[in-house]
Short mmCIF file of C-alpha atoms and ligand atoms in Angstrom, two decimals:
data_model
loop_
_atom_site.label_atom_id
_atom_site.label_comp_id
_atom_site.label_asym_id
_atom_site.label_seq_id
_atom_site.Cartn_x
_atom_site.Cartn_y
_atom_site.Cartn_z
CA ARG E 1 52.27 27.62 32.78
CA LYS E 2 50.03 24.84 33.98
CA ARG E 3 49.91 21.75 31.87
CA VAL E 4 46.62 20.44 30.49
CA LEU E 5 46.00 16.99 29.03
CA SER E 6 42.83 15.40 27.75
CA GLY E 7 41.46 13.08 25.08
CA VAL E 8 38.43 11.41 23.56
CA GLN E 9 38.04 7.77 22.57
CA PRO E 10 37.76 7.35 18.82
CA THR E 11 34.79 5.00 19.07
CA GLY E 12 32.25 6.26 16.55
CA ALA E 13 31.45 9.88 15.87
CA LEU E 14 32.12 12.48 18.51
CA HIS E 15 28.94 14.01 19.86
CA LEU E 16 27.64 17.17 21.44
CA GLY E 17 28.37 15.82 24.94
CA ASN E 18 32.05 15.35 24.08
CA TYR E 19 32.15 18.83 22.63
CA LEU E 20 30.34 20.66 25.43
CA GLY E 21 31.81 18.67 28.30
CA ALA E 22 35.38 18.41 27.10
CA MET E 23 36.55 19.87 23.79
CA ARG E 24 35.01 23.27 24.25
CA GLN E 25 37.12 23.72 27.37
CA TRP E 26 40.25 22.60 25.56
CA THR E 27 39.90 25.20 22.84
CA ALA E 28 38.78 28.05 25.07
CA ASN E 29 41.79 27.78 27.35
CA GLN E 30 44.48 27.01 24.81
CA ASP E 31 46.36 30.24 25.32
CA LEU E 32 46.45 29.88 29.08
CA TYR E 33 48.04 26.47 29.28
CA ASP E 34 50.67 24.10 27.97
CA ASN E 35 48.38 21.69 26.11
CA PHE E 36 48.44 17.99 25.23
CA PHE E 37 45.41 16.54 23.42
CA PHE E 38 45.50 12.95 22.31
CA VAL E 39 43.28 10.44 20.57
CA VAL E 40 42.67 7.68 23.05
CA ASP E 41 42.84 4.57 20.88
CA LEU E 42 44.19 2.17 23.51
CA HIS E 43 41.08 2.76 25.57
CA ALA E 44 38.89 2.13 22.54
CA VAL E 45 40.18 -1.46 22.25
CA THR E 46 38.85 -2.37 25.70
CA THR E 47 35.44 -3.01 24.13
CA PRO E 48 34.59 -4.94 20.93
CA HIS E 49 35.70 -2.96 17.86
CA ASP E 50 36.72 -3.27 14.25
CA ARG E 51 40.39 -2.55 13.57
CA LYS E 52 39.96 -0.82 10.23
CA THR E 53 37.14 1.36 11.53
CA LEU E 54 39.21 2.25 14.57
CA SER E 55 42.14 3.41 12.51
CA ASP E 56 39.81 5.57 10.38
CA THR E 57 38.08 7.07 13.40
CA THR E 58 41.44 7.74 15.08
CA LEU E 59 42.37 9.99 12.19
CA SER E 60 38.94 11.57 11.89
CA SER E 61 38.82 12.29 15.64
CA ALA E 62 42.08 14.17 15.32
CA ALA E 63 40.55 16.08 12.40
CA MET E 64 37.62 16.93 14.64
CA TYR E 65 39.95 18.26 17.35
CA ILE E 66 41.48 20.65 14.84
CA ALA E 67 38.11 21.52 13.29
CA ALA E 68 36.71 22.31 16.73
CA GLY E 69 39.51 24.80 17.27
CA ILE E 70 42.56 23.00 18.60
CA ASP E 71 45.45 24.83 17.03
CA PRO E 72 48.42 22.54 16.34
CA LYS E 73 50.70 25.52 16.92
CA LYS E 74 49.42 25.96 20.45
CA SER E 75 48.66 22.37 21.41
CA ARG E 76 50.36 19.03 20.94
CA ILE E 77 48.09 16.55 19.22
CA PHE E 78 49.01 12.88 19.18
CA VAL E 79 47.75 9.32 19.18
CA GLN E 80 47.95 7.40 22.46
CA SER E 81 49.20 4.11 20.99
CA HIS E 82 52.09 5.89 19.26
CA VAL E 83 53.66 6.49 22.65
CA ARG E 84 54.55 3.15 24.19
CA ALA E 85 55.15 4.63 27.59
CA HIS E 86 51.37 4.77 28.19
CA ALA E 87 51.19 0.97 28.28
CA GLU E 88 54.48 0.64 30.15
CA LEU E 89 53.53 3.01 32.92
CA THR E 90 50.14 1.31 33.21
CA TRP E 91 51.91 -1.89 34.17
CA LEU E 92 53.98 -0.21 36.86
CA LEU E 93 50.93 1.54 38.25
CA ASN E 94 48.94 -1.71 38.16
CA CYS E 95 51.43 -3.10 40.60
CA SER E 96 51.00 -0.34 43.17
CA THR E 97 47.22 0.13 42.82
CA PRO E 98 44.87 -1.86 45.05
CA MET E 99 42.24 -3.88 43.16
CA GLY E 100 39.55 -2.53 45.45
CA TRP E 101 40.09 1.03 44.19
CA VAL E 102 39.47 -0.03 40.62
CA GLU E 103 36.53 -2.27 41.52
CA ARG E 104 34.69 0.79 42.77
CA MET E 105 34.67 2.55 39.39
CA ILE E 106 31.09 3.28 38.38
CA GLN E 107 31.77 3.36 34.65
CA TYR E 108 33.35 -0.10 34.77
CA LYS E 109 30.39 -1.50 36.68
CA GLU E 110 27.94 -0.04 34.16
CA LYS E 111 29.86 -1.21 31.11
CA ALA E 112 30.46 -4.65 32.59
CA ARG E 113 26.75 -5.04 33.31
CA ARG E 114 25.93 -4.21 29.68
CA GLN E 115 28.58 -6.51 28.21
CA GLY E 116 27.94 -9.59 30.31
CA GLU E 117 30.50 -12.30 29.69
CA ASN E 118 32.63 -10.40 27.21
CA VAL E 119 34.23 -8.17 29.82
CA SER E 120 37.99 -8.10 29.31
CA VAL E 121 40.74 -7.54 31.84
CA GLY E 122 41.50 -4.44 29.77
CA LEU E 123 38.09 -2.96 30.48
CA PHE E 124 38.70 -3.42 34.19
CA ASP E 125 42.16 -1.88 33.94
CA TYR E 126 40.94 1.05 31.83
CA PRO E 127 41.10 3.60 34.71
CA VAL E 128 44.71 2.69 35.47
CA LEU E 129 45.63 3.29 31.82
CA MET E 130 43.84 6.62 32.11
CA ALA E 131 45.85 7.46 35.23
CA ALA E 132 49.03 6.58 33.33
CA ASP E 133 47.97 8.91 30.48
CA VAL E 134 47.70 11.82 32.85
CA LEU E 135 50.64 11.08 35.16
CA LEU E 136 53.06 10.43 32.32
CA TYR E 137 52.89 14.07 31.24
CA GLN E 138 52.75 15.48 34.78
CA ALA E 139 49.49 17.18 33.84
CA ASP E 140 48.10 19.66 36.36
CA LEU E 141 44.62 19.92 34.89
CA VAL E 142 42.39 17.52 33.00
CA PRO E 143 39.40 19.14 31.30
CA VAL E 144 36.67 16.49 31.16
CA GLY E 145 32.94 15.96 31.54
CA GLU E 146 31.32 14.98 34.81
CA ASP E 147 31.41 11.24 34.02
CA GLN E 148 35.22 11.25 34.24
CA ARG E 149 35.41 12.87 37.68
CA GLN E 150 35.80 9.57 39.47
CA HIS E 151 38.58 8.47 37.14
CA ILE E 152 40.56 11.64 37.77
CA GLU E 153 40.10 11.21 41.52
CA LEU E 154 41.49 7.71 41.12
CA ALA E 155 44.46 9.06 39.14
CA ARG E 156 45.21 11.43 42.03
CA ASN E 157 45.08 8.60 44.51
CA ILE E 158 47.26 6.40 42.34
CA ALA E 159 49.84 9.19 42.04
CA ARG E 160 49.84 9.80 45.78
CA ARG E 161 50.17 6.14 46.63
CA TYR E 162 53.03 5.63 44.20
CA ASN E 163 54.80 8.68 45.62
CA ASP E 164 54.20 7.47 49.18
CA ILE E 165 55.65 4.05 48.46
CA TYR E 166 58.58 4.96 46.24
CA CYS E 167 59.49 8.55 46.99
CA LYS E 168 59.63 8.71 50.76
CA LYS E 169 62.49 11.16 50.78
CA LYS E 170 62.81 12.10 47.14
CA ARG E 171 61.80 15.64 46.18
CA PRO E 172 60.18 16.48 43.85
CA ARG E 173 58.04 13.40 44.08
CA THR E 174 57.70 11.28 40.94
CA PHE E 175 54.13 12.19 40.01
CA ARG E 176 52.16 15.38 40.15
CA GLU E 177 48.59 14.99 41.40
CA PRO E 178 46.18 16.10 38.65
CA LYS E 179 42.88 17.93 39.04
CA ALA E 180 39.74 17.64 36.91
CA LEU E 181 38.66 20.84 35.18
CA MET E 182 34.91 21.05 34.68
CA ARG E 183 32.39 23.56 33.41
CA THR E 184 29.28 24.33 35.41
CA THR E 185 27.12 24.13 32.28
CA GLY E 186 27.65 21.31 29.80
CA ALA E 187 29.61 18.96 32.06
CA ARG E 188 26.81 16.43 31.75
CA VAL E 189 24.78 16.62 28.55
CA MET E 190 21.84 14.26 28.64
CA SER E 191 20.33 11.96 26.02
CA LEU E 192 17.70 13.44 23.70
CA GLU E 193 15.52 10.44 24.43
CA ASP E 194 15.82 10.45 28.22
CA GLY E 195 16.81 13.42 30.33
CA THR E 196 18.02 11.18 33.14
CA SER E 197 20.74 9.31 31.23
CA LYS E 198 23.76 10.91 29.65
CA MET E 199 24.31 11.41 25.95
CA SER E 200 26.65 8.62 24.94
CA LYS E 201 28.42 7.08 21.94
CA SER E 202 27.47 3.63 23.09
CA ASP E 203 23.70 4.24 23.04
CA GLU E 204 22.35 2.04 20.24
CA ASN E 205 19.79 4.66 19.34
CA ASP E 206 21.45 7.32 17.19
CA ALA E 207 18.48 9.64 17.76
CA SER E 208 19.56 9.93 21.41
CA ARG E 209 22.54 12.11 20.51
CA ILE E 210 23.66 14.86 18.18
CA ASN E 211 26.84 13.82 16.43
CA LEU E 212 29.20 16.60 15.50
CA THR E 213 28.99 15.25 11.94
CA ASP E 214 25.18 15.34 11.69
CA PRO E 215 24.01 17.59 8.83
CA PRO E 216 21.54 20.39 9.73
CA ASN E 217 18.45 18.49 8.52
CA VAL E 218 19.34 15.53 10.76
CA ILE E 219 19.91 17.86 13.72
CA ARG E 220 16.50 19.45 13.10
CA LYS E 221 14.81 16.08 12.86
CA LYS E 222 16.44 14.74 16.02
CA ILE E 223 15.52 17.83 18.02
CA LYS E 224 12.00 17.90 16.62
CA ARG E 225 11.42 14.34 17.80
CA CYS E 226 13.34 14.48 21.06
CA LYS E 227 11.64 13.77 24.36
CA THR E 228 9.98 16.68 26.16
CA ASP E 229 7.07 17.03 28.58
CA SER E 230 3.59 18.44 28.54
CA GLN E 231 4.07 21.38 30.90
CA GLU E 232 3.53 24.98 29.85
CA GLY E 233 6.56 27.27 29.74
CA LEU E 234 10.21 26.34 30.04
CA GLN E 235 12.50 26.53 33.04
CA PHE E 236 15.93 25.44 34.29
CA ASP E 237 16.66 23.28 37.31
CA ASP E 238 13.28 21.64 37.85
CA PRO E 239 14.13 18.09 38.93
CA GLN E 240 10.76 16.97 37.56
CA ARG E 241 11.78 18.24 34.11
CA PRO E 242 15.21 16.83 33.25
CA GLU E 243 14.67 17.09 29.49
CA CYS E 244 13.70 20.73 29.78
CA ASN E 245 16.77 21.55 31.82
CA ASN E 246 19.04 19.71 29.40
CA LEU E 247 17.68 21.37 26.25
CA LEU E 248 17.79 24.85 27.78
CA ALA E 249 21.38 24.28 28.88
CA ILE E 250 22.37 23.17 25.38
CA TYR E 251 20.67 26.24 23.96
CA GLN E 252 22.40 28.50 26.47
CA ILE E 253 25.84 27.34 25.38
CA MET E 254 25.12 27.09 21.66
CA ALA E 255 23.58 30.55 21.51
CA ASN E 256 26.31 31.93 23.78
CA LYS E 257 23.85 33.43 26.28
CA THR E 258 23.58 33.59 30.03
CA LYS E 259 21.12 31.47 31.94
CA GLU E 260 19.10 34.57 32.82
CA GLU E 261 18.92 35.64 29.19
CA VAL E 262 17.67 32.21 28.17
CA GLN E 263 15.14 32.12 30.99
CA ARG E 264 13.83 35.53 29.93
CA GLU E 265 13.76 34.66 26.24
CA CYS E 266 12.29 31.17 26.52
CA GLY E 267 10.39 31.12 29.82
CA ASP E 268 7.01 31.54 28.16
CA MET E 269 7.68 29.49 25.06
CA ARG E 270 6.02 26.28 24.03
CA TRP E 271 8.09 23.35 22.81
CA GLY E 272 6.89 23.99 19.27
CA GLN E 273 8.51 27.42 19.38
CA PHE E 274 11.63 26.48 21.27
CA LYS E 275 12.68 23.40 19.31
CA PRO E 276 13.33 25.13 15.97
CA LEU E 277 15.21 27.87 17.83
CA LEU E 278 17.41 25.27 19.52
CA ALA E 279 17.94 23.32 16.28
CA ASP E 280 19.05 26.47 14.46
CA ALA E 281 21.42 27.45 17.26
CA VAL E 282 23.03 24.00 17.28
CA ALA E 283 23.28 23.76 13.48
CA GLU E 284 24.73 27.26 13.26
CA HIS E 285 27.32 26.63 15.94
CA ILE E 286 28.41 23.31 14.48
CA SER E 287 28.38 24.20 10.80
CA PRO E 288 31.79 25.97 10.64
CA ILE E 289 33.28 23.04 12.57
CA GLN E 290 31.84 20.65 9.99
CA ASP E 291 33.15 22.68 7.07
CA LYS E 292 36.64 22.64 8.47
CA TYR E 293 36.35 18.94 9.32
CA ASN E 294 35.30 17.99 5.79
CA GLU E 295 38.07 20.09 4.34
CA LEU E 296 40.66 18.38 6.53
CA LEU E 297 39.43 14.90 5.66
CA GLN E 298 39.78 15.55 1.95
CA ASP E 299 43.51 15.15 2.14
CA LYS E 300 44.34 12.56 4.73
CA SER E 301 48.03 12.48 3.96
CA TYR E 302 48.23 16.13 4.91
CA LEU E 303 46.25 15.44 8.05
CA ALA E 304 48.56 12.62 9.08
CA SER E 305 51.69 14.67 8.47
CA ARG E 306 53.66 16.37 11.17
CA ASP E 307 52.68 19.74 9.74
CA MET E 308 49.29 19.25 11.29
CA GLY E 309 50.88 18.85 14.66
CA PHE E 310 50.94 15.08 14.99
CA LEU E 311 53.84 14.33 17.20
CA LEU E 312 56.03 11.30 17.12
CA PRO E 313 57.20 9.76 20.39
CA SER E 314 60.60 11.37 19.95
CA ASP E 315 58.97 14.81 19.88
CA LEU E 316 57.46 14.04 23.24
CA GLY E 317 60.76 12.96 24.68
CA TYR E 318 60.30 9.17 24.53
P1 LIG L 1 35.07 9.58 26.37
O1 LIG L 1 35.64 9.27 25.04
O2 LIG L 1 33.97 8.73 26.88
O3 LIG L 1 34.57 11.06 26.40
C1 LIG L 1 35.42 12.12 26.04
C2 LIG L 1 35.12 13.36 26.85
O4 LIG L 1 33.76 13.75 26.66
C3 LIG L 1 33.12 13.87 27.91
N1 LIG L 1 31.72 13.46 27.77
C4 LIG L 1 30.69 14.20 28.14
N2 LIG L 1 30.61 15.43 28.68
C5 LIG L 1 29.38 15.92 28.91
N3 LIG L 1 28.22 15.25 28.63
C6 LIG L 1 28.25 14.02 28.10
N4 LIG L 1 27.12 13.38 27.81
C7 LIG L 1 29.52 13.44 27.82
N5 LIG L 1 29.92 12.27 27.29
C8 LIG L 1 31.26 12.28 27.27
C9 LIG L 1 33.87 12.95 28.84
O5 LIG L 1 33.71 13.32 30.19
C10 LIG L 1 35.28 13.12 28.35
O6 LIG L 1 35.88 14.27 28.92
N6 LIG L 1 38.36 7.77 29.59
C11 LIG L 1 38.07 8.91 28.76
C12 LIG L 1 39.17 9.22 27.78
C13 LIG L 1 40.52 9.34 28.38
C14 LIG L 1 41.06 10.50 29.00
C15 LIG L 1 42.38 10.15 29.38
C16 LIG L 1 40.54 11.77 29.26
C17 LIG L 1 41.49 8.40 28.40
N7 LIG L 1 42.59 8.89 28.99
C18 LIG L 1 43.19 11.07 30.04
C19 LIG L 1 41.37 12.68 29.93
C20 LIG L 1 42.67 12.32 30.30
C21 LIG L 1 36.82 8.63 27.98
O7 LIG L 1 36.46 7.49 27.75
O8 LIG L 1 36.24 9.67 27.45
#
């Protein structure tokens, strides 16, 4: 069976983009693959953070994985910093990876621009740590959203270069080259306030995203106020209407319909009709996830126990 590995940073609440782009793929394919899902706390310390909050969100992110459908019996769930080999391999890979490859990373450039002088070496090195995450487990497939495509490409290149330098004759080569696994719909969920920028945890405006923990009334309010346009009717794929395309795509997934079905159902609708429909579909889809999440968080000791699938380094062979 092919091996799958992926994770989310525990910075703040997980949002609909994380769910649609990444986690939904993890749960849907659990039976097909040998799965590793981890909470990426070492990446979360590359930007300013509060230690106590980070330890709380690390646990609650793991609860969200399980609530969203990751079954600890089918998938290994663990915390990145519990396995020291992630940091150790990063160092070795640092030494075979050209600076220029990392300098090209779009996400680094964007984050560095926003943070000005506070950019750490860690933020720069973030993609190499991510490569180490994937290569350490010899993952074949990495289910992620579109914004991580470049990082997975880099991980492939880092693997190949390491193999080329150090395994000239050795077979099998040290690292397997991973591939990104991406959905056609949902790989890039856009902000509710601007259909041209992606939904993101780091956006200061909470109204720009739907958090998986938002109660139904908040979801309704956010969708009611979200940015739209003044055109009649609704349609997919019009480059002049990014908000429209984004909201229809979210509806398509949440209501579990095909694009054609949504186009037929909503093509003649006005925003005033469509928005409550979308809000209900989102709230309905998320509500069982929230129930399970709240239940899990009631007893944190149970959540942190190995019964819930948290693995210790020794379980992973380190
Ligand atoms: P992070 O925490 O930014 O995002 C977690 C996952 O959610 C996806 N995602 C989105 N998908 C669609 N639309 C959006 N608006 C959206 N926003 C986020 C991301 O693509 C990602 O799949 N570096 C990674 C975490 C990481 C990782 C890894 C992932 C570290 N090591 C190894 C896979 C394998 C990150 O910051 O994701």
